[in-house]
Structure formats: C-alpha cells, structure tokens
Coordinates of N, CA and C and ligand atoms in Angstrom, one line a residue:
M1 N 0.8 -1.2 0.0 CA 0.0 0.0 0.0 C 0.9 1.3 0.0
N2 N 0.5 2.2 -0.9 CA 1.3 3.4 -1.0 C 0.6 4.5 -0.3
L3 N 1.1 4.8 0.9 CA 0.4 5.9 1.8 C 0.5 7.2 1.1
I4 N 1.6 7.6 0.5 CA 1.8 8.9 -0.2 C 0.7 9.0 -1.3
K5 N 0.5 8.0 -2.1 CA -0.4 8.0 -3.2 C -1.8 8.1 -2.6
I6 N -2.1 7.4 -1.6 CA -3.4 7.4 -0.9 C -3.7 8.8 -0.4
G7 N -2.7 9.4 0.3 CA -2.8 10.7 0.8 C -3.1 11.8 -0.3
K8 N -2.4 11.7 -1.4 CA -2.6 12.7 -2.5 C -4.0 12.5 -3.0
F9 N -4.5 11.2 -3.1 CA -5.8 11.0 -3.6 C -6.9 11.5 -2.7
I10 N -6.7 11.3 -1.4 CA -7.7 11.9 -0.4 C -7.8 13.4 -0.6
Q11 N -6.6 14.0 -0.7 CA -6.5 15.5 -0.8 C -7.2 15.9 -2.1
E12 N -6.9 15.2 -3.2 CA -7.5 15.6 -4.5 C -9.1 15.5 -4.4
K13 N -9.6 14.4 -3.8 CA -11.0 14.2 -3.8 C -11.6 15.2 -2.8
R14 N -10.9 15.5 -1.7 CA -11.5 16.5 -0.8 C -11.6 17.9 -1.4
K15 N -10.6 18.2 -2.2 CA -10.7 19.5 -2.9 C -11.8 19.6 -4.0
E16 N -11.9 18.4 -4.6 CA -13.0 18.3 -5.6 C -14.4 18.6 -5.0
K17 N -14.5 18.2 -3.7 CA -15.8 18.4 -3.0 C -15.8 19.7 -2.3
S18 N -14.8 20.6 -2.5 CA -14.6 21.9 -1.9 C -14.7 21.8 -0.4
L19 N -14.0 20.9 0.2 CA -14.0 20.8 1.6 C -12.6 21.2 2.1
T20 N -12.6 21.9 3.2 CA -11.3 22.1 3.9 C -10.9 20.9 4.7
Q21 N -9.7 20.8 5.2 CA -9.3 19.7 6.1 C -10.1 19.8 7.3
E22 N -10.4 21.0 7.8 CA -11.2 21.1 9.1 C -12.6 20.6 8.8
A23 N -13.2 21.0 7.7 CA -14.6 20.6 7.4 C -14.7 19.1 7.3
L24 N -13.7 18.5 6.6 CA -13.7 17.0 6.5 C -13.5 16.4 7.9
A25 N -12.6 16.9 8.6 CA -12.3 16.4 10.0 C -13.6 16.4 10.8
E26 N -14.3 17.5 10.8 CA -15.5 17.7 11.6 C -16.6 16.6 11.2
R27 N -16.7 16.4 9.9 CA -17.7 15.4 9.5 C -17.4 14.0 9.9
L28 N -16.1 13.7 10.1 CA -15.6 12.4 10.5 C -15.3 12.2 12.0
Y29 N -15.6 13.3 12.7 CA -15.3 13.3 14.2 C -13.8 13.0 14.5
V30 N -12.9 13.5 13.6 CA -11.5 13.3 13.9 C -10.9 14.8 14.0
T31 N -9.6 14.9 14.4 CA -9.0 16.2 14.4 C -8.5 16.5 13.0
D32 N -8.3 17.8 12.7 CA -7.8 18.2 11.4 C -6.3 17.7 11.3
R33 N -5.7 17.5 12.4 CA -4.3 17.0 12.3 C -4.3 15.6 11.8
A34 N -5.4 14.8 12.1 CA -5.5 13.4 11.6 C -5.6 13.5 10.1
V35 N -6.5 14.4 9.6 CA -6.7 14.5 8.1 C -5.4 14.9 7.5
S36 N -4.7 15.9 8.1 CA -3.4 16.3 7.5 C -2.4 15.2 7.4
K37 N -2.4 14.3 8.5 CA -1.5 13.1 8.5 C -1.8 12.2 7.4
W38 N -3.1 11.9 7.1 CA -3.5 11.0 6.0 C -3.0 11.6 4.7
E39 N -3.2 12.9 4.5 CA -2.9 13.5 3.3 C -1.4 13.6 3.0
R40 N -0.6 13.6 4.1 CA 0.8 13.6 3.9 C 1.4 12.2 3.8
G41 N 0.5 11.2 3.9 CA 1.0 9.8 3.8 C 1.6 9.3 5.1
L42 N 1.3 9.9 6.2 CA 1.9 9.5 7.5 C 1.1 8.4 8.2
S43 N -0.2 8.4 7.8 CA -1.0 7.3 8.4 C -2.2 7.1 7.6
L44 N -2.9 5.9 7.9 CA -4.1 5.6 7.2 C -5.3 5.9 8.1
P45 N -6.4 6.3 7.5 CA -7.6 6.4 8.4 C -7.9 5.1 9.1
D46 N -8.4 5.2 10.3 CA -8.8 4.0 11.0 C -9.9 3.3 10.2
A47 N -10.0 1.9 10.4 CA -10.9 1.1 9.6 C -12.4 1.6 9.8
D48 N -12.7 2.1 11.1 CA -14.1 2.5 11.3 C -14.4 3.9 10.7
K49 N -13.4 4.6 10.2 CA -13.6 5.9 9.6 C -13.6 5.7 8.1
M50 N -13.1 4.6 7.6 CA -12.9 4.5 6.1 C -14.2 4.6 5.3
L51 N -15.3 3.9 5.8 CA -16.5 3.9 5.0 C -17.1 5.3 4.9
D52 N -17.1 6.0 6.1 CA -17.7 7.4 6.1 C -16.8 8.3 5.2
L53 N -15.5 8.1 5.3 CA -14.6 9.0 4.5 C -14.9 8.7 3.0
C54 N -15.0 7.5 2.6 CA -15.3 7.1 1.2 C -16.6 7.7 0.8
D55 N -17.6 7.6 1.7 CA -18.9 8.1 1.4 C -18.9 9.6 1.1
I56 N -18.1 10.4 1.9 CA -18.0 11.8 1.7 C -17.3 12.2 0.5
L57 N -16.2 11.4 0.2 CA -15.4 11.7 -1.0 C -16.0 11.1 -2.3
G58 N -17.0 10.3 -2.2 CA -17.6 9.7 -3.4 C -16.7 8.7 -4.0
I59 N -16.0 7.9 -3.2 CA -15.2 6.8 -3.8 C -15.5 5.5 -3.0
N60 N -14.9 4.4 -3.5 CA -15.1 3.2 -2.7 C -13.8 2.8 -1.9
V61 N -13.9 1.8 -1.0 CA -12.7 1.5 -0.2 C -11.5 1.0 -1.0
N62 N -11.8 0.3 -2.1 CA -10.8 -0.2 -3.0 C -10.0 1.0 -3.5
E63 N -10.7 2.0 -4.0 CA -10.1 3.2 -4.6 C -9.3 3.9 -3.6
L64 N -9.9 4.0 -2.3 CA -9.1 4.7 -1.3 C -7.8 4.0 -1.0
L65 N -7.8 2.7 -0.9 CA -6.6 2.0 -0.5 C -5.6 1.9 -1.7
L66 N -6.1 2.0 -2.9 CA -5.2 2.0 -4.0 C -4.7 3.4 -4.4
G67 N -5.5 4.4 -3.9 CA -5.1 5.8 -4.2 C -5.4 6.2 -5.6
E68 N -6.4 5.6 -6.2 CA -6.8 6.0 -7.6 C -8.2 5.5 -7.9
K69 N -8.8 6.1 -8.9 CA -10.1 5.7 -9.4 C -10.0 4.4 -10.2
I70 N -10.9 3.5 -10.0 CA -10.8 2.3 -10.8 C -12.2 2.0 -11.5
G71 N -12.2 1.4 -12.6 CA -13.4 1.0 -13.3 C -14.1 -0.1 -12.6
M72 N -15.4 -0.3 -12.9 CA -16.2 -1.3 -12.3 C -15.6 -2.7 -12.6
E73 N -15.1 -2.9 -13.8 CA -14.6 -4.3 -14.2 C -13.4 -4.7 -13.4
D74 N -12.6 -3.7 -13.0 CA -11.4 -4.0 -12.3 C -11.7 -4.2 -10.8
N75 N -12.8 -3.7 -10.4 CA -13.1 -3.6 -8.9 C -13.0 -4.9 -8.2
N76 N -13.5 -6.0 -8.7 CA -13.5 -7.3 -8.0 C -12.1 -7.8 -7.9
K77 N -11.3 -7.7 -9.0 CA -9.9 -8.2 -9.0 C -9.1 -7.4 -8.0
K78 N -9.3 -6.1 -7.9 CA -8.6 -5.2 -7.0 C -9.0 -5.6 -5.6
T79 N -10.2 -5.9 -5.3 CA -10.7 -6.3 -4.0 C -9.9 -7.5 -3.5
E80 N -9.8 -8.5 -4.4 CA -9.0 -9.7 -4.0 C -7.6 -9.4 -3.6
E81 N -7.0 -8.6 -4.5 CA -5.6 -8.2 -4.3 C -5.4 -7.5 -2.9
L82 N -6.3 -6.6 -2.7 CA -6.2 -5.8 -1.4 C -6.4 -6.7 -0.2
I83 N -7.4 -7.6 -0.3 CA -7.6 -8.5 0.9 C -6.4 -9.3 1.1
L84 N -5.8 -9.8 0.0 CA -4.6 -10.6 0.2 C -3.5 -9.8 0.8
E85 N -3.3 -8.6 0.4 CA -2.3 -7.7 0.9 C -2.5 -7.4 2.4
L86 N -3.8 -7.2 2.8 CA -4.1 -6.9 4.2 C -3.8 -8.1 5.0
A87 N -4.1 -9.3 4.5 CA -3.8 -10.6 5.2 C -2.3 -10.7 5.4
K88 N -1.5 -10.4 4.4 CA -0.1 -10.6 4.5 C 0.4 -9.6 5.6
Q89 N -0.1 -8.4 5.5 CA 0.3 -7.4 6.5 C 0.0 -7.9 7.9
E90 N -1.2 -8.5 8.1 CA -1.6 -9.0 9.4 C -0.6 -10.0 9.9
E91 N -0.3 -10.9 8.9 CA 0.6 -12.0 9.3 C 2.0 -11.5 9.7
K92 N 2.5 -10.5 9.0 CA 3.8 -9.9 9.3 C 3.8 -9.3 10.7
N93 N 2.7 -8.5 11.0 CA 2.6 -7.9 12.3 C 2.5 -8.9 13.4
N94 N 1.7 -10.0 13.1 CA 1.6 -11.0 14.1 C 2.9 -11.7 14.4
K95 N 3.7 -11.9 13.4 CA 5.0 -12.5 13.6 C 5.9 -11.7 14.4
K96 N 5.8 -10.4 14.2 CA 6.6 -9.4 15.0 C 6.2 -9.5 16.5
I97 N 4.9 -9.5 16.7 CA 4.4 -9.5 18.1 C 4.9 -10.8 18.8
F98 N 4.9 -11.9 18.0 CA 5.3 -13.2 18.6 C 6.8 -13.2 18.9
T99 N 7.6 -12.6 18.1 CA 9.0 -12.6 18.3 C 9.3 -11.7 19.6
N100 N 8.6 -10.6 19.6 CA 8.8 -9.7 20.8 C 8.4 -10.4 22.1
M101 N 7.3 -11.2 22.0 CA 6.8 -11.9 23.2 C 7.8 -12.9 23.7
W102 N 8.5 -13.6 22.8 CA 9.5 -14.6 23.3 C 10.7 -13.9 23.8
V103 N 11.1 -12.8 23.2 CA 12.2 -12.0 23.7 C 12.0 -11.5 25.2
I104 N 10.8 -11.0 25.3 CA 10.4 -10.5 26.7 C 10.4 -11.6 27.7
L105 N 9.8 -12.7 27.3 CA 9.6 -13.8 28.2 C 11.0 -14.4 28.7
I106 N 11.8 -14.6 27.7 CA 13.1 -15.2 28.0 C 14.0 -14.3 28.7
T107 N 14.0 -13.0 28.4 CA 14.8 -12.0 29.1 C 14.3 -11.9 30.6
T108 N 13.0 -11.9 30.8 CA 12.5 -11.8 32.1 C 12.9 -13.1 32.9
F109 N 12.9 -14.2 32.3 CA 13.2 -15.5 33.0 C 14.7 -15.5 33.4
I110 N 15.5 -15.0 32.5 CA 17.0 -15.0 32.8 C 17.2 -14.0 33.9
F111 N 16.6 -12.9 33.8 CA 16.7 -11.8 34.9 C 16.2 -12.4 36.2
Y112 N 15.1 -13.1 36.2 CA 14.6 -13.7 37.4 C 15.6 -14.7 38.1
I113 N 16.1 -15.6 37.3 CA 17.1 -16.6 37.8 C 18.3 -15.8 38.4
S114 N 18.8 -14.8 37.6 CA 20.0 -14.1 38.0 C 19.8 -13.4 39.3
I115 N 18.6 -12.7 39.5 CA 18.4 -12.0 40.7 C 18.4 -13.0 41.9
I116 N 17.7 -14.1 41.7 CA 17.6 -15.1 42.9 C 19.0 -15.6 43.2
I117 N 19.8 -16.0 42.2 CA 21.1 -16.5 42.5 C 22.0 -15.4 43.2
L118 N 21.9 -14.2 42.6 CA 22.6 -13.1 43.2 C 22.2 -12.8 44.6
A119 N 20.9 -12.8 44.9 CA 20.4 -12.5 46.2 C 20.8 -13.6 47.2
A120 N 20.7 -14.9 46.7 CA 21.0 -16.0 47.6 C 22.5 -16.0 47.9
Y121 N 23.3 -15.6 47.0 CA 24.8 -15.6 47.2 C 25.2 -14.4 48.1
S122 N 24.5 -13.2 47.9 CA 25.0 -12.1 48.7 C 24.3 -11.9 50.0
L123 N 23.0 -12.4 50.1 CA 22.3 -12.2 51.4 C 22.1 -13.4 52.2
G124 N 22.2 -14.6 51.6 CA 21.9 -15.8 52.3 C 20.4 -15.9 52.6
E125 N 20.0 -16.9 53.4 CA 18.6 -17.0 53.7 C 18.2 -16.0 54.7
G126 N 16.9 -15.5 54.6 CA 16.5 -14.5 55.6 C 15.3 -13.7 55.0
P127 N 14.7 -12.8 55.8 CA 13.5 -12.1 55.3 C 13.7 -11.3 54.1
I128 N 14.9 -10.6 53.9 CA 15.1 -9.8 52.7 C 15.2 -10.7 51.5
F129 N 15.9 -11.8 51.6 CA 16.0 -12.8 50.5 C 14.5 -13.2 50.1
G130 N 13.8 -13.6 51.1 CA 12.4 -14.0 50.9 C 11.6 -13.0 50.1
T131 N 11.7 -11.7 50.6 CA 11.0 -10.6 49.9 C 11.4 -10.5 48.4
I132 N 12.7 -10.6 48.2 CA 13.2 -10.4 46.8 C 12.6 -11.6 46.0
V133 N 12.7 -12.8 46.5 CA 12.1 -13.9 45.7 C 10.6 -13.7 45.4
C134 N 9.9 -13.2 46.5 CA 8.4 -13.0 46.3 C 8.2 -12.0 45.2
I135 N 8.9 -10.8 45.3 CA 8.6 -9.8 44.3 C 9.0 -10.2 42.9
S136 N 10.2 -10.9 42.8 CA 10.6 -11.3 41.4 C 9.6 -12.3 40.9
T137 N 9.1 -13.2 41.8 CA 8.2 -14.2 41.3 C 6.9 -13.6 40.8
V138 N 6.4 -12.6 41.5 CA 5.2 -11.9 41.1 C 5.4 -11.2 39.7
I139 N 6.6 -10.6 39.6 CA 6.9 -9.9 38.3 C 6.9 -11.0 37.2
L140 N 7.6 -12.1 37.4 CA 7.7 -13.2 36.4 C 6.3 -13.7 36.0
V141 N 5.4 -13.8 37.0 CA 4.0 -14.3 36.8 C 3.3 -13.3 35.9
I142 N 3.4 -12.0 36.3 CA 2.7 -11.0 35.5 C 3.2 -11.0 34.1
V143 N 4.5 -11.1 33.8 CA 5.0 -11.1 32.5 C 4.5 -12.3 31.7
A144 N 4.5 -13.5 32.4 CA 4.0 -14.7 31.8 C 2.6 -14.6 31.4
F145 N 1.7 -14.0 32.2 CA 0.3 -13.7 31.9 C 0.2 -12.8 30.7
Y146 N 1.0 -11.8 30.7 CA 1.0 -10.8 29.6 C 1.4 -11.5 28.3
A147 N 2.4 -12.4 28.4 CA 2.8 -13.1 27.2 C 1.7 -14.1 26.7
L148 N 1.0 -14.7 27.7 CA -0.1 -15.6 27.3 C -1.2 -14.8 26.6
K149 N -1.5 -13.7 27.1 CA -2.5 -12.8 26.6 C -2.2 -12.4 25.1
L150 N -0.9 -12.1 24.9 CA -0.4 -11.7 23.6 C -0.5 -12.9 22.7
E151 N -0.1 -14.1 23.2 CA -0.2 -15.3 22.4 C -1.6 -15.6 21.9
V152 N -2.5 -15.6 22.9 CA -3.9 -15.9 22.6 C -4.5 -14.9 21.6
D153 N -4.2 -13.6 21.8 CA -4.7 -12.6 21.0 C -4.2 -12.5 19.6
T154 N -3.0 -13.1 19.4 CA -2.4 -13.0 18.1 C -2.7 -14.3 17.2
G155 N -3.3 -14.0 16.1 CA -3.7 -15.1 15.2 C -4.8 -16.0 15.7
Y156 N -4.8 -17.3 15.3 CA -5.8 -18.2 15.7 C -5.3 -19.6 16.0
Y157 N -6.1 -20.4 16.6 CA -5.7 -21.8 16.8 C -6.5 -22.7 15.7
E158 N -5.8 -23.6 15.1 CA -6.5 -24.4 14.1 C -6.8 -25.8 14.6
C159 N -8.1 -26.1 14.6 CA -8.5 -27.5 15.0 C -7.9 -28.5 14.1
S160 N -7.2 -29.5 14.6 CA -6.5 -30.5 13.8 C -7.5 -31.5 13.2
K161 N -8.8 -31.5 13.7 CA -9.8 -32.5 13.1 C -10.5 -31.8 11.9
C162 N -11.0 -30.6 12.1 CA -11.9 -30.0 11.0 C -11.2 -28.8 10.5
H163 N -10.1 -28.4 11.0 CA -9.4 -27.2 10.5 C -10.1 -25.9 10.7
H164 N -11.1 -25.9 11.6 CA -11.8 -24.6 11.9 C -10.8 -23.8 12.8
K165 N -10.8 -22.5 12.5 CA -9.9 -21.6 13.2 C -10.6 -20.9 14.3
H166 N -10.1 -20.8 15.5 CA -10.8 -20.2 16.6 C -9.8 -19.6 17.6
V167 N -10.4 -18.7 18.4 CA -9.6 -18.0 19.5 C -10.2 -18.5 20.8
P168 N -9.4 -19.2 21.7 CA -10.0 -19.6 23.0 C -10.0 -18.5 24.0
K169 N -10.8 -18.7 25.1 CA -10.8 -17.8 26.2 C -9.5 -17.9 26.9
Y170 N -9.1 -16.8 27.6 CA -7.8 -16.7 28.3 C -7.7 -17.9 29.3
F171 N -8.8 -18.0 30.0 CA -8.8 -19.0 31.1 C -8.6 -20.4 30.6
V172 N -9.3 -20.7 29.5 CA -9.1 -22.0 28.9 C -7.7 -22.2 28.4
A173 N -7.2 -21.2 27.7 CA -5.8 -21.2 27.2 C -4.8 -21.4 28.3
M174 N -5.1 -20.8 29.5 CA -4.2 -20.9 30.6 C -4.1 -22.3 31.2
I175 N -5.2 -23.0 31.3 CA -5.2 -24.3 32.0 C -5.0 -25.5 31.1
T176 N -5.1 -25.3 29.8 CA -4.9 -26.5 29.0 C -3.4 -26.7 28.7
P177 N -3.1 -28.0 28.5 CA -1.6 -28.2 28.2 C -1.2 -27.7 26.9
H178 N 0.0 -27.3 26.8 CA 0.5 -26.8 25.5 C 2.0 -27.2 25.3
V179 N 2.4 -27.3 24.1 CA 3.8 -27.5 23.7 C 4.2 -26.4 22.8
H180 N 5.1 -25.6 23.2 CA 5.4 -24.4 22.5 C 4.1 -23.6 22.2
T181 N 3.7 -23.4 21.0 CA 2.4 -22.6 20.8 C 1.3 -23.5 20.3
T182 N 1.5 -24.8 20.4 CA 0.4 -25.8 20.1 C -0.3 -26.1 21.4
R183 N -1.6 -25.9 21.4 CA -2.4 -26.1 22.6 C -3.5 -27.2 22.4
Y184 N -3.7 -27.9 23.5 CA -4.8 -28.9 23.5 C -6.1 -28.2 23.8
L185 N -6.9 -28.0 22.8 CA -8.2 -27.2 22.9 C -9.4 -27.9 22.3
K186 N -10.5 -27.5 22.8 CA -11.8 -28.0 22.3 C -12.3 -27.1 21.2
C187 N -12.6 -27.7 20.1 CA -13.0 -26.9 18.9 C -14.5 -26.5 19.0
P188 N -14.8 -25.2 18.9 CA -16.2 -24.8 19.0 C -17.1 -25.3 17.8
E189 N -16.4 -25.7 16.7 CA -17.1 -26.1 15.5 C -17.5 -27.6 15.6
C190 N -16.5 -28.5 15.8 CA -16.8 -30.0 15.8 C -16.8 -30.5 17.2
H191 N -16.5 -29.7 18.2 CA -16.6 -30.1 19.6 C -15.7 -31.2 20.0
K192 N -14.6 -31.4 19.2 CA -13.6 -32.4 19.6 C -12.4 -31.8 20.2
W193 N -11.7 -32.5 21.1 CA -10.5 -32.0 21.7 C -9.3 -32.4 20.8
S194 N -8.4 -31.5 20.5 CA -7.3 -31.9 19.7 C -6.1 -30.9 19.9
W195 N -4.9 -31.3 19.5 CA -3.8 -30.5 19.6 C -3.9 -29.4 18.5
S196 N -4.2 -28.2 18.8 CA -4.5 -27.2 17.8 C -3.3 -26.3 17.6
K197 N -2.9 -26.2 16.3 CA -1.7 -25.4 16.0 C -2.0 -24.0 15.9
K198 N -1.0 -23.1 16.3 CA -1.2 -21.7 16.2 C -1.0 -21.3 14.7
V199 N -1.9 -20.6 14.1 CA -1.7 -20.0 12.8 C -1.9 -18.5 12.9
L200 N -1.1 -17.8 12.1 CA -1.0 -16.4 12.2 C -1.9 -15.6 11.3
K201 N -2.7 -16.3 10.4 CA -3.6 -15.6 9.6 C -4.9 -16.4 9.3
Ligands
LIG1 ZN1 -12.9 -28.9 14.8

C-alpha cells in the first residue's frame, strides 16, 4: 500500500468536494491533524472511519486503498488483491508480536534466575531474600500472563480435526496443556479436543 499516493488521492477528492481539512475532519469526528496526516501519507484512516470517508469523497474503499479511481470491471480483482495484501500485513505484524513476546519472556526469566542466584549468594537465607524472591516471582508471573494474553490474541488456533480456526478464552488457554504454541483445545465447531496449531492468519 502506498500511503503517499493514498494521501494525495484523499486530498484531491477533498478539494473536488470543496472541503477544507477542518470541514472534512468535523464530519468524521477526527482532528484536522489526523486528516493532515492522512494527506501527507503518514497514516491511514482507522478502519471504522474508512466507509464514512469514502462516502463523503464519493469513492469506494478499494479506490481509497489504491489511491486511484478504478473502473467497475477492475473492482473485484482489486478487492481480492487488497484483501490478500491486508492478510499478508496482518501475518507480518503477528510474527513481530510473537518474536517480541518470546524475547520479553526469555529476558525476564533470565533476569529472574539471575536475581535469585545473586540474592542467595549475597544475602543468604532471611527475610530480605524471601521478599526479593516473592517480588521477582510476582513480576515473572505478571510477564508470563501478559505473554499468554499476547499469544492468545495473536492469530488463531486451528483445530486438527476439522481445520476450523478459533480463539480460545484466556482462562481455557491458561489451564490447557501446551507444547510451544500448540495447545490442547476443544474446537467450537466440531466439539472435539485436539492439539490445535497456532496459525498467524
Ligand atoms: Zn474442529
């Protein structure tokens, strides 16, 4: 997606409708700074604003995301291309979240072990050592929960029986056994328990 091209297109269509940035912003309940950012290619309108924006500018969402007017016959083909591109983008973002999650988790764990070894070595057993262990454990648990939340929120789990993709509840994800990112889950579609693989799109 070419944000600069999209921005120029938004600006062109806005001017055709004789709207100022302020007037357009007001109709979309956004700030004029947001409109200015779209037009300079610094950001895309949020998905929930896109339809209204297209409505005001007299274009469709395909045209908005391509940054140009397209004929009716091209429309369906372009839709497919855009959906594929958005899916790819989603997969890329999800992979990034996943990598970050593992880095955070492993770093925290190493940190946790180091603090305990260091504290045990320098303080010996006693109330201060106990406090340090407690606090570090609480932090480790919080980070682990956060990582679990990220993992459950990112992508889907695919049922190995019927290949239905679903997102389990946190509580379910927390208590079911898992190996790496493959979890033993009940499929809401076929109601069978199976080892469900994580898929990112
Ligand atoms: Zn299933």
